[in-house]
Coordinates of C-alpha atoms and ligand atoms in Angstrom, one line a residue:
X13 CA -13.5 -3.3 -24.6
X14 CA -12.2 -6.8 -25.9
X15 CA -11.7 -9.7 -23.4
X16 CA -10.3 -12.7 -24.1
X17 CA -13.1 -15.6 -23.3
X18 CA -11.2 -18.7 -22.3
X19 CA -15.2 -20.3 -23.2
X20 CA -14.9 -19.6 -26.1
X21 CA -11.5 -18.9 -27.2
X22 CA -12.0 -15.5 -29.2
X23 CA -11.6 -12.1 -27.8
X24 CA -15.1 -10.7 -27.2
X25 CA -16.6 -7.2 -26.8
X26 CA -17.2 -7.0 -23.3
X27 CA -20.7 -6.2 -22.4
X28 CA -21.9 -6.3 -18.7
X29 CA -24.7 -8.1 -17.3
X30 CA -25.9 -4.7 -15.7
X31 CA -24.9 -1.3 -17.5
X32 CA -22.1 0.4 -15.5
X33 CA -21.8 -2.4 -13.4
X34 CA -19.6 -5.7 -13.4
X35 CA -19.4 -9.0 -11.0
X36 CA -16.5 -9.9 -10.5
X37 CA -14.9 -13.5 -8.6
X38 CA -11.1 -14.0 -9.0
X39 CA -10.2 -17.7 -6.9
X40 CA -7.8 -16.4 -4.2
X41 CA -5.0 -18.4 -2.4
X42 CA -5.2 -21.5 0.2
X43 CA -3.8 -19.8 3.1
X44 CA -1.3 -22.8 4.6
X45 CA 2.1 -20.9 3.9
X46 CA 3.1 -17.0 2.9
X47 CA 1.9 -16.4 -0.9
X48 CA 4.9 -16.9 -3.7
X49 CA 5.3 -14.9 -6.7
X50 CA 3.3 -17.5 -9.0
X51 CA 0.3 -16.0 -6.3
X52 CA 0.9 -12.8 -7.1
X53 CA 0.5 -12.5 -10.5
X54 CA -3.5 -13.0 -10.7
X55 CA -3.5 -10.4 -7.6
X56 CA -2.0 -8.3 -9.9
X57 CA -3.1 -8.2 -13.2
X58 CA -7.1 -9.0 -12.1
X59 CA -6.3 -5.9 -10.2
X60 CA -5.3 -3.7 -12.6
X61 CA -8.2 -5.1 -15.2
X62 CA -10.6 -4.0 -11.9
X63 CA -9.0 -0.4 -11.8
X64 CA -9.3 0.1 -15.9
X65 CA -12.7 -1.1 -15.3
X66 CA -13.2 1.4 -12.6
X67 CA -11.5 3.8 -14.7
X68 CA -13.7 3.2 -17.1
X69 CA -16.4 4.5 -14.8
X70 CA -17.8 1.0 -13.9
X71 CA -18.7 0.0 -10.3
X72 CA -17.2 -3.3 -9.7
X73 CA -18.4 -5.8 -7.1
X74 CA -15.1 -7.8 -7.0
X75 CA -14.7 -10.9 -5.0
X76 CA -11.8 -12.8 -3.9
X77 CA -12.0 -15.7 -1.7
X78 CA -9.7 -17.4 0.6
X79 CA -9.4 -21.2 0.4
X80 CA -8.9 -21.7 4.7
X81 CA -9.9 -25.5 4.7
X82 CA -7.6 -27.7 2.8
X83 CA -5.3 -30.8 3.2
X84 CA -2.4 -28.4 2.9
X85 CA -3.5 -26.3 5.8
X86 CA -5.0 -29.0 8.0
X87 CA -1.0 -30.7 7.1
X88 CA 0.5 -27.6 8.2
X89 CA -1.7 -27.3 11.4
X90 CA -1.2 -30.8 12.7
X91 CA 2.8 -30.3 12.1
X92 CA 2.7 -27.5 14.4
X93 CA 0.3 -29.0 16.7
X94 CA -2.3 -26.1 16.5
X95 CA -5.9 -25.4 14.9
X96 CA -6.0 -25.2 11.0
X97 CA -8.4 -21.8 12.3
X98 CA -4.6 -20.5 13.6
X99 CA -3.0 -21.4 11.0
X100 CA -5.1 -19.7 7.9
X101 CA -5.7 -17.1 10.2
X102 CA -1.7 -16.2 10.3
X103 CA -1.5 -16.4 6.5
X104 CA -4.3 -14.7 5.6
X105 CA -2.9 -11.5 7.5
X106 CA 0.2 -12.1 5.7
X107 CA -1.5 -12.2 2.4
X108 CA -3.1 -9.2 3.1
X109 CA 0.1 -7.5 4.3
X110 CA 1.8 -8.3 1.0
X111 CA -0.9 -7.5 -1.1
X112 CA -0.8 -4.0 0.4
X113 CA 2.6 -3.9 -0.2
X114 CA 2.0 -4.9 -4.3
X115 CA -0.9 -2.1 -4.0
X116 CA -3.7 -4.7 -4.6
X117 CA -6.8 -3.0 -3.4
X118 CA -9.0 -5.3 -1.3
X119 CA -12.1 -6.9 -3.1
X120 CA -15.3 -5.7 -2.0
X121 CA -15.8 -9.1 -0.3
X122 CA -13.0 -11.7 0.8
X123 CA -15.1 -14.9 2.1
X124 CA -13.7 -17.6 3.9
X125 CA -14.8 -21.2 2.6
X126 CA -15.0 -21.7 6.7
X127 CA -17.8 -19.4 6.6
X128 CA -19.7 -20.4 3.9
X129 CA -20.4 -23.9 5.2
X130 CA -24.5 -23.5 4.9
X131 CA -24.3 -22.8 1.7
X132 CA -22.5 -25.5 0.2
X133 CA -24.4 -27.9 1.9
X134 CA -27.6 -26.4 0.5
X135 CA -26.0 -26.7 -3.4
X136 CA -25.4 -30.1 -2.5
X137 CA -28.7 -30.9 -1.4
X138 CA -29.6 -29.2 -4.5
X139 CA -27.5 -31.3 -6.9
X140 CA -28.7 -34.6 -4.9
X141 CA -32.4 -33.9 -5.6
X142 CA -31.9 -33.2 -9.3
X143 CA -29.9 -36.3 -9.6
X144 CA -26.3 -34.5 -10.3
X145 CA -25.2 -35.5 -7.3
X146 CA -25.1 -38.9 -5.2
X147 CA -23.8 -39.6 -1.6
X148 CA -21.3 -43.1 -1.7
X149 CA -21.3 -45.6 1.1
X150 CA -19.1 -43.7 2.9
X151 CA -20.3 -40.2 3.6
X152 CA -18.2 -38.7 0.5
X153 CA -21.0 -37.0 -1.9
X154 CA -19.7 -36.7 -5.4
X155 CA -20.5 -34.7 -8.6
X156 CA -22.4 -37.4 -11.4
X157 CA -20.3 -35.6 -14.5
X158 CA -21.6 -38.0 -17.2
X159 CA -25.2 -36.3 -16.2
X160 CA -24.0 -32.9 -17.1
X161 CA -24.2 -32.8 -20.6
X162 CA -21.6 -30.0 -21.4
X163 CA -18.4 -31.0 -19.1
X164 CA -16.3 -29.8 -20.8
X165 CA -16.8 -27.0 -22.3
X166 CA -14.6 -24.8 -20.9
X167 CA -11.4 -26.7 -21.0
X168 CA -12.6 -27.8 -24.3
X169 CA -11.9 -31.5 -23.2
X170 CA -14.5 -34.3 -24.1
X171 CA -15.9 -36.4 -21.3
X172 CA -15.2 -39.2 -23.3
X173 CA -12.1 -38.8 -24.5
X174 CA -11.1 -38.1 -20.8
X175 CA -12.8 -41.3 -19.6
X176 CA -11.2 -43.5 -22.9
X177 CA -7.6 -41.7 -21.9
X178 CA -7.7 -42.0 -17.8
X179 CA -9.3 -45.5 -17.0
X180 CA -6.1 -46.3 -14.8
X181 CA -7.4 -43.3 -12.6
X182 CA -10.0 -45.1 -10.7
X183 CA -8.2 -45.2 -7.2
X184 CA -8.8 -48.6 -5.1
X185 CA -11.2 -48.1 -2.3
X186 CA -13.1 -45.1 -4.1
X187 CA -16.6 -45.5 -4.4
X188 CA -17.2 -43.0 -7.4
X189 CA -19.5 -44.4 -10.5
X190 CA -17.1 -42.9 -13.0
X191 CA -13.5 -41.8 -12.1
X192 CA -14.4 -38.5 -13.3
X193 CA -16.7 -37.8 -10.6
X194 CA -15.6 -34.9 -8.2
X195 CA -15.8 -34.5 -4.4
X196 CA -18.7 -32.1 -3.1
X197 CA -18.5 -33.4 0.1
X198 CA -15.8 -35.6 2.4
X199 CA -16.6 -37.8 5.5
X200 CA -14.7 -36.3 8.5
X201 CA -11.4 -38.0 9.2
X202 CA -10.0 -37.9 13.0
X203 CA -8.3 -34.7 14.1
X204 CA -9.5 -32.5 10.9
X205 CA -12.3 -29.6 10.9
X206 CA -15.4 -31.2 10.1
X207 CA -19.3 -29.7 10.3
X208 CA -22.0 -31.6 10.2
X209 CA -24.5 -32.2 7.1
X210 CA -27.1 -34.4 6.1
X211 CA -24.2 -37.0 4.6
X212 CA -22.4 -37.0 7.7
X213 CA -19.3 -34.9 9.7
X214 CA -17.3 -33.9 7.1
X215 CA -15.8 -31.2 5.2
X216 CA -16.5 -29.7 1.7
X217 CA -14.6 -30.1 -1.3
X218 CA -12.2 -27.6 -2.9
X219 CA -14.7 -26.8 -6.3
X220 CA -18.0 -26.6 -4.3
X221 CA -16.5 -23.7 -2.2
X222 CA -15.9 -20.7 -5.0
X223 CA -19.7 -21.7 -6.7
X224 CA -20.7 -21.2 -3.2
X225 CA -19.5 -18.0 -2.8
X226 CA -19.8 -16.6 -6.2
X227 CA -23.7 -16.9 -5.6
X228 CA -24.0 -15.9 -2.5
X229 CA -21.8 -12.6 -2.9
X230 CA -22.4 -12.3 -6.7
X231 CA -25.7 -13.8 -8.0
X232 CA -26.2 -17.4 -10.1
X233 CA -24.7 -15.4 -13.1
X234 CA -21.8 -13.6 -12.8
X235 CA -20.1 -11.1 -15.7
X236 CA -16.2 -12.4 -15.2
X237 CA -14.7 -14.9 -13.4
X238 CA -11.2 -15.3 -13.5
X239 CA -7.9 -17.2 -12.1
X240 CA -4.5 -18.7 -13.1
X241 CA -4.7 -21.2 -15.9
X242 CA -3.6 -24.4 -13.9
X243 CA -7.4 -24.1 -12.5
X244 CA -9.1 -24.0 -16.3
X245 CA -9.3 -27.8 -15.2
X246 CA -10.7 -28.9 -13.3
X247 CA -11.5 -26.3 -10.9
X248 CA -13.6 -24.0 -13.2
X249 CA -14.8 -26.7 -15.4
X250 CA -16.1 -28.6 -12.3
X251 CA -17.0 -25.3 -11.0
X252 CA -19.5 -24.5 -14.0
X253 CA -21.0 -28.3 -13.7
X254 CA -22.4 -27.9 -10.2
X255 CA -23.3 -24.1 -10.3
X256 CA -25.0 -24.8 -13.6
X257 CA -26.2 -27.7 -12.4
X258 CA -28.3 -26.4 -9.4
X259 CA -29.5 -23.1 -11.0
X260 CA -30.4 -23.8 -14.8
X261 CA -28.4 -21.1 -15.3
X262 CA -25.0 -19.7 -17.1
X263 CA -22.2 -19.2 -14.6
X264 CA -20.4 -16.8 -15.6
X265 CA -20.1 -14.9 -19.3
X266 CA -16.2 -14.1 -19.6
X267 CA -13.8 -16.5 -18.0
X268 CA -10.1 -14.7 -18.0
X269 CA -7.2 -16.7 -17.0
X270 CA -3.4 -15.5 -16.3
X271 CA -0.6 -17.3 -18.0
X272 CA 2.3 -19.2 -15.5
X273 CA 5.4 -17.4 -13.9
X274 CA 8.2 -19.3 -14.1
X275 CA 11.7 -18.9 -12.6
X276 CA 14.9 -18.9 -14.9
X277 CA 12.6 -20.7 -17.5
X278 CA 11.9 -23.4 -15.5
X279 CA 8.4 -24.4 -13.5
X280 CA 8.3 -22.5 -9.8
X281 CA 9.0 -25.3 -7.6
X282 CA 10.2 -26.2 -4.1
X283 CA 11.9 -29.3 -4.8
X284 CA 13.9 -27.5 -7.5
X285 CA 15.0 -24.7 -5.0
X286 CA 13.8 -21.2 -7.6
X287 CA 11.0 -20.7 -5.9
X288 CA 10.5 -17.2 -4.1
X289 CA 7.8 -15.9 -2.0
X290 CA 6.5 -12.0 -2.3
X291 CA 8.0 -11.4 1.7
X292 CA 11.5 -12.6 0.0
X293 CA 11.4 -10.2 -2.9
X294 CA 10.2 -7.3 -0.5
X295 CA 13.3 -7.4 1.3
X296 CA 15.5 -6.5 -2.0
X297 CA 13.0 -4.4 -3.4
X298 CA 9.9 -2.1 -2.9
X299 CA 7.1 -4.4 -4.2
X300 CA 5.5 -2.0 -6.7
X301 CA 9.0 -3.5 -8.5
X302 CA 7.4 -6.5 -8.6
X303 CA 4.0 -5.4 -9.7
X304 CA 5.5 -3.4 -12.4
X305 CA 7.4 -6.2 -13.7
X306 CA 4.2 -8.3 -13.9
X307 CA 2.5 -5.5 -15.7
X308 CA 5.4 -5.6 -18.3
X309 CA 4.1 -8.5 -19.5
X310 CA 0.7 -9.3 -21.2
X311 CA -1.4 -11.2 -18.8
X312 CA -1.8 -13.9 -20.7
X313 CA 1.8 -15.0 -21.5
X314 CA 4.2 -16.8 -20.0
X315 CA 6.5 -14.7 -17.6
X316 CA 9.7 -15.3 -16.4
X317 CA 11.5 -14.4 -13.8
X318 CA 15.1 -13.3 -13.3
X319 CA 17.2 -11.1 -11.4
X320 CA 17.9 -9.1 -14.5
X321 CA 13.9 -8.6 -15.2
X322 CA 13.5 -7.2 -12.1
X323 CA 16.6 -4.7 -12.1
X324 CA 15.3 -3.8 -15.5
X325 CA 11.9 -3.3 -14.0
X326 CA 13.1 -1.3 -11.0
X327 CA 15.3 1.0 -13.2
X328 CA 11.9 1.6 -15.9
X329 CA 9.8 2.7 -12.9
X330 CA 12.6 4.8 -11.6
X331 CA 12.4 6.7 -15.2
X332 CA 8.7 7.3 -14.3
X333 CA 9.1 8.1 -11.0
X334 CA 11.9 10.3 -11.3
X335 CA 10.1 12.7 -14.6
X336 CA 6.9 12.9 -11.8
X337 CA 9.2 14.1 -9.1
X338 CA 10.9 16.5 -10.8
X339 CA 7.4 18.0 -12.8
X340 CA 6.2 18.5 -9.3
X341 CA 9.2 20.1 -8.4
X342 CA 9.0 22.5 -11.3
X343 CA 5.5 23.6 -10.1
X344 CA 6.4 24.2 -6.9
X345 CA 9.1 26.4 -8.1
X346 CA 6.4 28.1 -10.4
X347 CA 4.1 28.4 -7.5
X348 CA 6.0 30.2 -5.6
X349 CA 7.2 32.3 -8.3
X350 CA 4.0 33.2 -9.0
X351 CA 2.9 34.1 -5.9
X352 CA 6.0 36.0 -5.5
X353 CA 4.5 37.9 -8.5
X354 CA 1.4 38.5 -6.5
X355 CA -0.8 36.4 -8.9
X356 CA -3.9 34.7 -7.3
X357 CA -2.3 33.0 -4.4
X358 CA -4.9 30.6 -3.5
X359 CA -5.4 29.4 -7.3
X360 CA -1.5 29.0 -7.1
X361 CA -1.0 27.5 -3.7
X362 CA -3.2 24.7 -4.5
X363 CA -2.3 22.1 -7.3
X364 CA -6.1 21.0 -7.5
X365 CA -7.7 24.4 -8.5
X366 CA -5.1 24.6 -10.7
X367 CA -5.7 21.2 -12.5
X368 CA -9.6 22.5 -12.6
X369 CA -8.2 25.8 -14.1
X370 CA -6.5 24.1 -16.4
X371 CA -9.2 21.7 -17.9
X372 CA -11.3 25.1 -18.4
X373 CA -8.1 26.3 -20.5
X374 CA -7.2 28.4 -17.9
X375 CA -3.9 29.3 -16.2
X376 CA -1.5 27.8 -19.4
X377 CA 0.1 30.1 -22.0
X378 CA -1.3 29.1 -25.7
X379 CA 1.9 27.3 -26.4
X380 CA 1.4 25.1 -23.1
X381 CA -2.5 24.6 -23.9
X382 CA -1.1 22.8 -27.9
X383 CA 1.2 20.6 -25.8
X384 CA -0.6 19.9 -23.2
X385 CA -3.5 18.6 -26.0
X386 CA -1.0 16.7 -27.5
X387 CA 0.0 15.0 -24.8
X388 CA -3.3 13.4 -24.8
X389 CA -2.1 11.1 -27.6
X390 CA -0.3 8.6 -25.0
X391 CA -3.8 8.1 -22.6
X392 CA -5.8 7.5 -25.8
X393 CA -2.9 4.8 -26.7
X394 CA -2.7 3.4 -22.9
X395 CA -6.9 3.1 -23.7
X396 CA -6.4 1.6 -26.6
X397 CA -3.9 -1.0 -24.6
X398 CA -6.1 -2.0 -22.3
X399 CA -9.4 -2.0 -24.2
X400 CA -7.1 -4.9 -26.1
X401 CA -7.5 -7.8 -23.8
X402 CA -5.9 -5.5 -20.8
X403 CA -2.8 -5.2 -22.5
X404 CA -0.6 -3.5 -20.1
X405 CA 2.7 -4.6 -21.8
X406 CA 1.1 -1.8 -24.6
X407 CA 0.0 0.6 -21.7
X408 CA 3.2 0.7 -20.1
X409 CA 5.3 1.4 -23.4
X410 CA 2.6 4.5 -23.6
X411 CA 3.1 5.6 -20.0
X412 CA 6.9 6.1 -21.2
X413 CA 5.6 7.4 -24.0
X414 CA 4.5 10.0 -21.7
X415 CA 7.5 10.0 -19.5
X416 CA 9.5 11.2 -22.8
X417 CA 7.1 13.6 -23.9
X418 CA 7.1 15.0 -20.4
X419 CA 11.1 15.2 -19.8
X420 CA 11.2 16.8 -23.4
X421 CA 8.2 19.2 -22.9
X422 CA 8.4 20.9 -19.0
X423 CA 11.0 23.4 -18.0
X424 CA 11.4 25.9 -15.2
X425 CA 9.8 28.7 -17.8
X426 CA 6.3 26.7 -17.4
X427 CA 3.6 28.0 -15.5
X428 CA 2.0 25.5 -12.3
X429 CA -1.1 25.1 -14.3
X430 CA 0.7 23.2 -16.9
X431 CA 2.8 21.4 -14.9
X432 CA 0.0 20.3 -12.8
X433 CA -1.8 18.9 -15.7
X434 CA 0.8 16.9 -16.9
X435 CA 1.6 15.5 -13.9
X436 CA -2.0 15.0 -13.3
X437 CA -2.3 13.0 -16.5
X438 CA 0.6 10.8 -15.6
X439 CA -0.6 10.0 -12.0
X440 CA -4.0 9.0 -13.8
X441 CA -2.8 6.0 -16.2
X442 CA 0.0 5.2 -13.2
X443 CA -2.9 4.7 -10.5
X444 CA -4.9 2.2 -13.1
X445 CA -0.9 0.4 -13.0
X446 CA -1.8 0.5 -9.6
X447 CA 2.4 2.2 -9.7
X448 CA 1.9 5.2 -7.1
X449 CA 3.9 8.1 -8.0
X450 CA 3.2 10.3 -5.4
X451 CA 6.0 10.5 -2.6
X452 CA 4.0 9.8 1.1
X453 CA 3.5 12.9 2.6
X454 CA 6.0 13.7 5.3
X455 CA 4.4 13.4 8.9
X456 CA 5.6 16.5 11.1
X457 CA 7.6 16.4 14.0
X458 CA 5.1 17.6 16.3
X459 CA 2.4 14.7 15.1
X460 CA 4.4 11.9 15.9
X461 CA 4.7 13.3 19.6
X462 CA 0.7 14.1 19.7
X463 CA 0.6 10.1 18.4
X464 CA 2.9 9.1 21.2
X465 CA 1.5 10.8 23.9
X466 CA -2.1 9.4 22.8
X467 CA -0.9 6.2 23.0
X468 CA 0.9 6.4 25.9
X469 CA -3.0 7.7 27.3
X470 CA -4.5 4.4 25.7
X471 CA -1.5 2.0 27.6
X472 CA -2.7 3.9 31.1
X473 CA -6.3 2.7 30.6
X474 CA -5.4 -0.5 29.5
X475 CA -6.5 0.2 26.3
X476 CA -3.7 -1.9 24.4
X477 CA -5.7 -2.2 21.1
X478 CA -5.8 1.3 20.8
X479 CA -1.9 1.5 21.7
X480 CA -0.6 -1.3 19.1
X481 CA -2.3 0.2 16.5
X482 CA -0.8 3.5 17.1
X483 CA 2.6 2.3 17.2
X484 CA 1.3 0.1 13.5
X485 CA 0.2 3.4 11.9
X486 CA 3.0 5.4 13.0
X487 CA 5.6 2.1 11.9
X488 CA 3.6 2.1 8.2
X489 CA 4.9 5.6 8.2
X490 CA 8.5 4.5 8.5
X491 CA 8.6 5.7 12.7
X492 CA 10.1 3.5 15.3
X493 CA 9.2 3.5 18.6
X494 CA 11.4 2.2 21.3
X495 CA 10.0 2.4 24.5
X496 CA 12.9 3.3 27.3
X497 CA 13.3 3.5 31.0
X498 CA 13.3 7.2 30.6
X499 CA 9.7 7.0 28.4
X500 CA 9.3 7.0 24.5
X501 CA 11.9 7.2 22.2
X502 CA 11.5 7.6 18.3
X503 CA 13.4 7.6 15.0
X504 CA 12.9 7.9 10.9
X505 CA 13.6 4.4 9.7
Ligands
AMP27 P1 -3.5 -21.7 -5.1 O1 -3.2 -21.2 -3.8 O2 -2.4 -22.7 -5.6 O3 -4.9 -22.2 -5.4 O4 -3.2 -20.5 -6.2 C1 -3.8 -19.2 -6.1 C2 -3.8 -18.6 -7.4 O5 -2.4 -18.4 -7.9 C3 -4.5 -19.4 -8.5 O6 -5.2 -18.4 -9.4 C4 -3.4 -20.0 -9.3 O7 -3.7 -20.3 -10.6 C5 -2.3 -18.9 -9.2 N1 -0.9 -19.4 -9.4 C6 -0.3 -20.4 -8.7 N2 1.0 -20.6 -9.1 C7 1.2 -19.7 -10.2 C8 2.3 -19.4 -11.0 N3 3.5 -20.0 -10.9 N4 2.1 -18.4 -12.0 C9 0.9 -17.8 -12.1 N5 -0.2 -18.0 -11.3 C10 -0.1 -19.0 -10.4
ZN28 ZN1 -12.0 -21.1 -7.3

């Protein structure tokens, strides 16, 4: 498999640290508002790159964190006169909501900075010792970047060059040796979160967190670490100076980085008025819309958005949606055909024996078997995609690849087994898209009244934990509940 290495700007063959396994870190969101669309996209595509890899067999330990101290937040916080804690508390259940909604699983680990307090301080204390690091007059530690021979390297910028072309960003008052220096640590300010530390109360500084946490949840090397390009610098660079800094060791081997979404062409932007979050797109569309659009794209490129792209992207994963349907309507036609024939009813009644009799070469007519082999042709391609740099422009074209095959190929004259398989193949390359295809099974009648009555139980005994989360799963489900004078009411929304 090919990545491309922002590092050192080739595709390389990927090879893990570990056999089978890979460590993952993608930077996550500052939690001070709902997440916009630009947000999305490394959600996305880091996703889908996590389910190829998974795919692929390996066993991913994938970290995403969430930035919950920030001058954003602590902004946000004091404008509504709460904690910041409230604040990136609310938003990081709404990020979690939406990335449900886009189908982003959730990373093994999702550490708060907040949390991870200890250990920045102890890198620090590292980086003082060894002289990377020194603590100003005023409490605020900073990173020495002229002792760290290779700044640099990653955003391919020269210290030097940057020093010669920035001295106009010294800023009066700050007490850094070179203006390149970085913030590991800030003196506490009145009314903001601050712990304390051998510098002083204070709080740490955006680049120290992910190093932080990447060690502690990953190791002091890590396989891939990834994020949107605006963070190539200095984020990343500054985060490979201190984590390589304190351990003597590389970072991380393959850094991948997602191309910008822009709107109508033109830089996302508040002041500008284009700029959308995922909670406004969800109420036009499903959001697997919107994941499939970013998937149309290669991960790398610049991606715009429009109205028209997304219509276009709702329509393409109607085609696939609508040749799954209708294949697993054609085998439940041919089930109970066959069963009306008296053929082996449990091998027909249940779609996964017949998959398994299938891959044995069982349960197809020869004719079915040759196609069925063929059809094989559009995984090895959708491989092929994503082994390139997880191309998933090129593994979408060969999931419609497969759409066509399959509308051309299944009729009500095929037998379950084949029907089964196809479908099966389909639901395979669609789940690495992270694009379900199956429908949500139905919940009965008579479960939604066992649900109701359980929590009306849990209400009795004061159990109202218990009883909102009831009334979530069964609302997830599409029921609504409406409590009346005359007791519990429901609907289908
Ligand atoms: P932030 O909360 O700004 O740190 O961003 C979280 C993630 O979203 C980072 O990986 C950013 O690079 C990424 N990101 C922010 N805006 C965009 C955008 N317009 N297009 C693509 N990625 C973005
Ligand atoms: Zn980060």
């Amino acid at each position: 498999m090919k990545i491309y290495n922002t590092l050192t700007r080739k595709k390389e063959e990927f090879v893990p640290l570990e056999p089978g396994k890979v460590k993952m870190y993608v930077c996550g969101p500052t939690v001070y508002n709902l997440i916009h669309i630009g947000n999305a996209r490394p959600m996305i595509v880091f996703d889908t790159f996590r389910r190829y890899l998974e795919y692929r067999g390996y066993e991913v330990n994938y970290v995403s964190n969430f930035t919950d101290v920030d001058d954003k937040i602590i902004k946000k916080a004091q404008e509504e006169g709460v904690d910041a804690s409230e604040v990136s508390r609310r938003y990081i259940a709404e990020c979690k909501k939406d990335m449900e909604g886009m189908h982003v699983k959730p990373a093994t680990v999702h550490p708060l900075a907040t949390q991870e307090i200890d250990g920045m301080i102890t890198m620090i204390a590292t980086l003082v010792d060894k002289g990377y690091a020194y603590a100003a007059a005023d409490g605020t530690v900073y990173f020495r970047t002229g002792k760290f021979a290779e700044y640099g390297k990653l955003s391919h910028k020269n210290l030097e060059d940057l020093q010669a072309g920035h001295r106009d960003i010294q800023v009066a008052g700050e007490l850094k040796e070179d203006p390149f220096d970085f913030v590991l640590w800030k003196p506490k300010k009145e009314g903001e979160p601050s712990w304390p530390s051998p510098w002083g109360e204070g709080r740490p500084g955006w680049h120290i967190e992910c190093s932080v946490m990447s060690k502690k949840y990953l190791g002091e090397t890590i396989d891939i670490h990834a994020g949107g390009e605006d963070l190539i610098f200095p984020h990343h660079e500054n985060e490979i100076a201190q984590s390589e800094a304190a351990s003597g060791k590389e970072f991380a081997r393959y850094w991948m980085h997602n191309g910008f979404l822009n709107i109508d062409n033109q830089k996302m932007s508040k002041s500008l008025g284009n700029f959308f979050t995922v909670r406004d797109i969800a109420e036009k569309y499903d959001l697997q819309v919107l994941r499939f659009f970013m998937l149309s794209a290669h991960y790398r490129s610049p991606l715009n958005f429009s109205a028209e792209l997304m219509e276009a992207a709702k329509s393409g994963l109607e085609r696939i949606l609508t040749a799954a349907e209708n294949v697993m309507r054609l085998a439940g036609a041919a089930e109970g055909q066959a069963a009306a024939n008296g053929q082996d009813k449990a091998q027909a009644a249940n779609g996964h024996d017949v998959v398994q009799a299938a891959a044995n070469g069982q349960g197809m007519t020869a004719e079915e078997a040759a196609l069925y082999a063929r059809s094989e042709e559009f995984q090895k391609k959708f491989e092929a995609a994503m082994e390139d740099d997880c191309n998933t422009a090129d593994a979408v074209s060969a999931v419609f690849e497969l759409v066509k095959f399959i509308n051309t190929n299944v009729s009500a004259q095929n037998t379950a087994a084949y029907l089964h398989s196809l479908y099966e193949r389909l639901r395979l390359l669609c789940d690495v898209l992270g694009i379900q295809i199956e429908k949500e099974a139905e919940i009965l009648d008579a479960d939604i009244e066992a649900l109701i009555a359980q929590r009306q139980e849990a209400r009795k005994n004061k159990d109202f934990a218990r009883a909102d989360q009831i009334r979530d799963e069964l609302a997830q489900k599409g029921i609504l509940l409406k409590d009346t004078r005359e007791g519990v009411t429901w609907k289908r929304a």
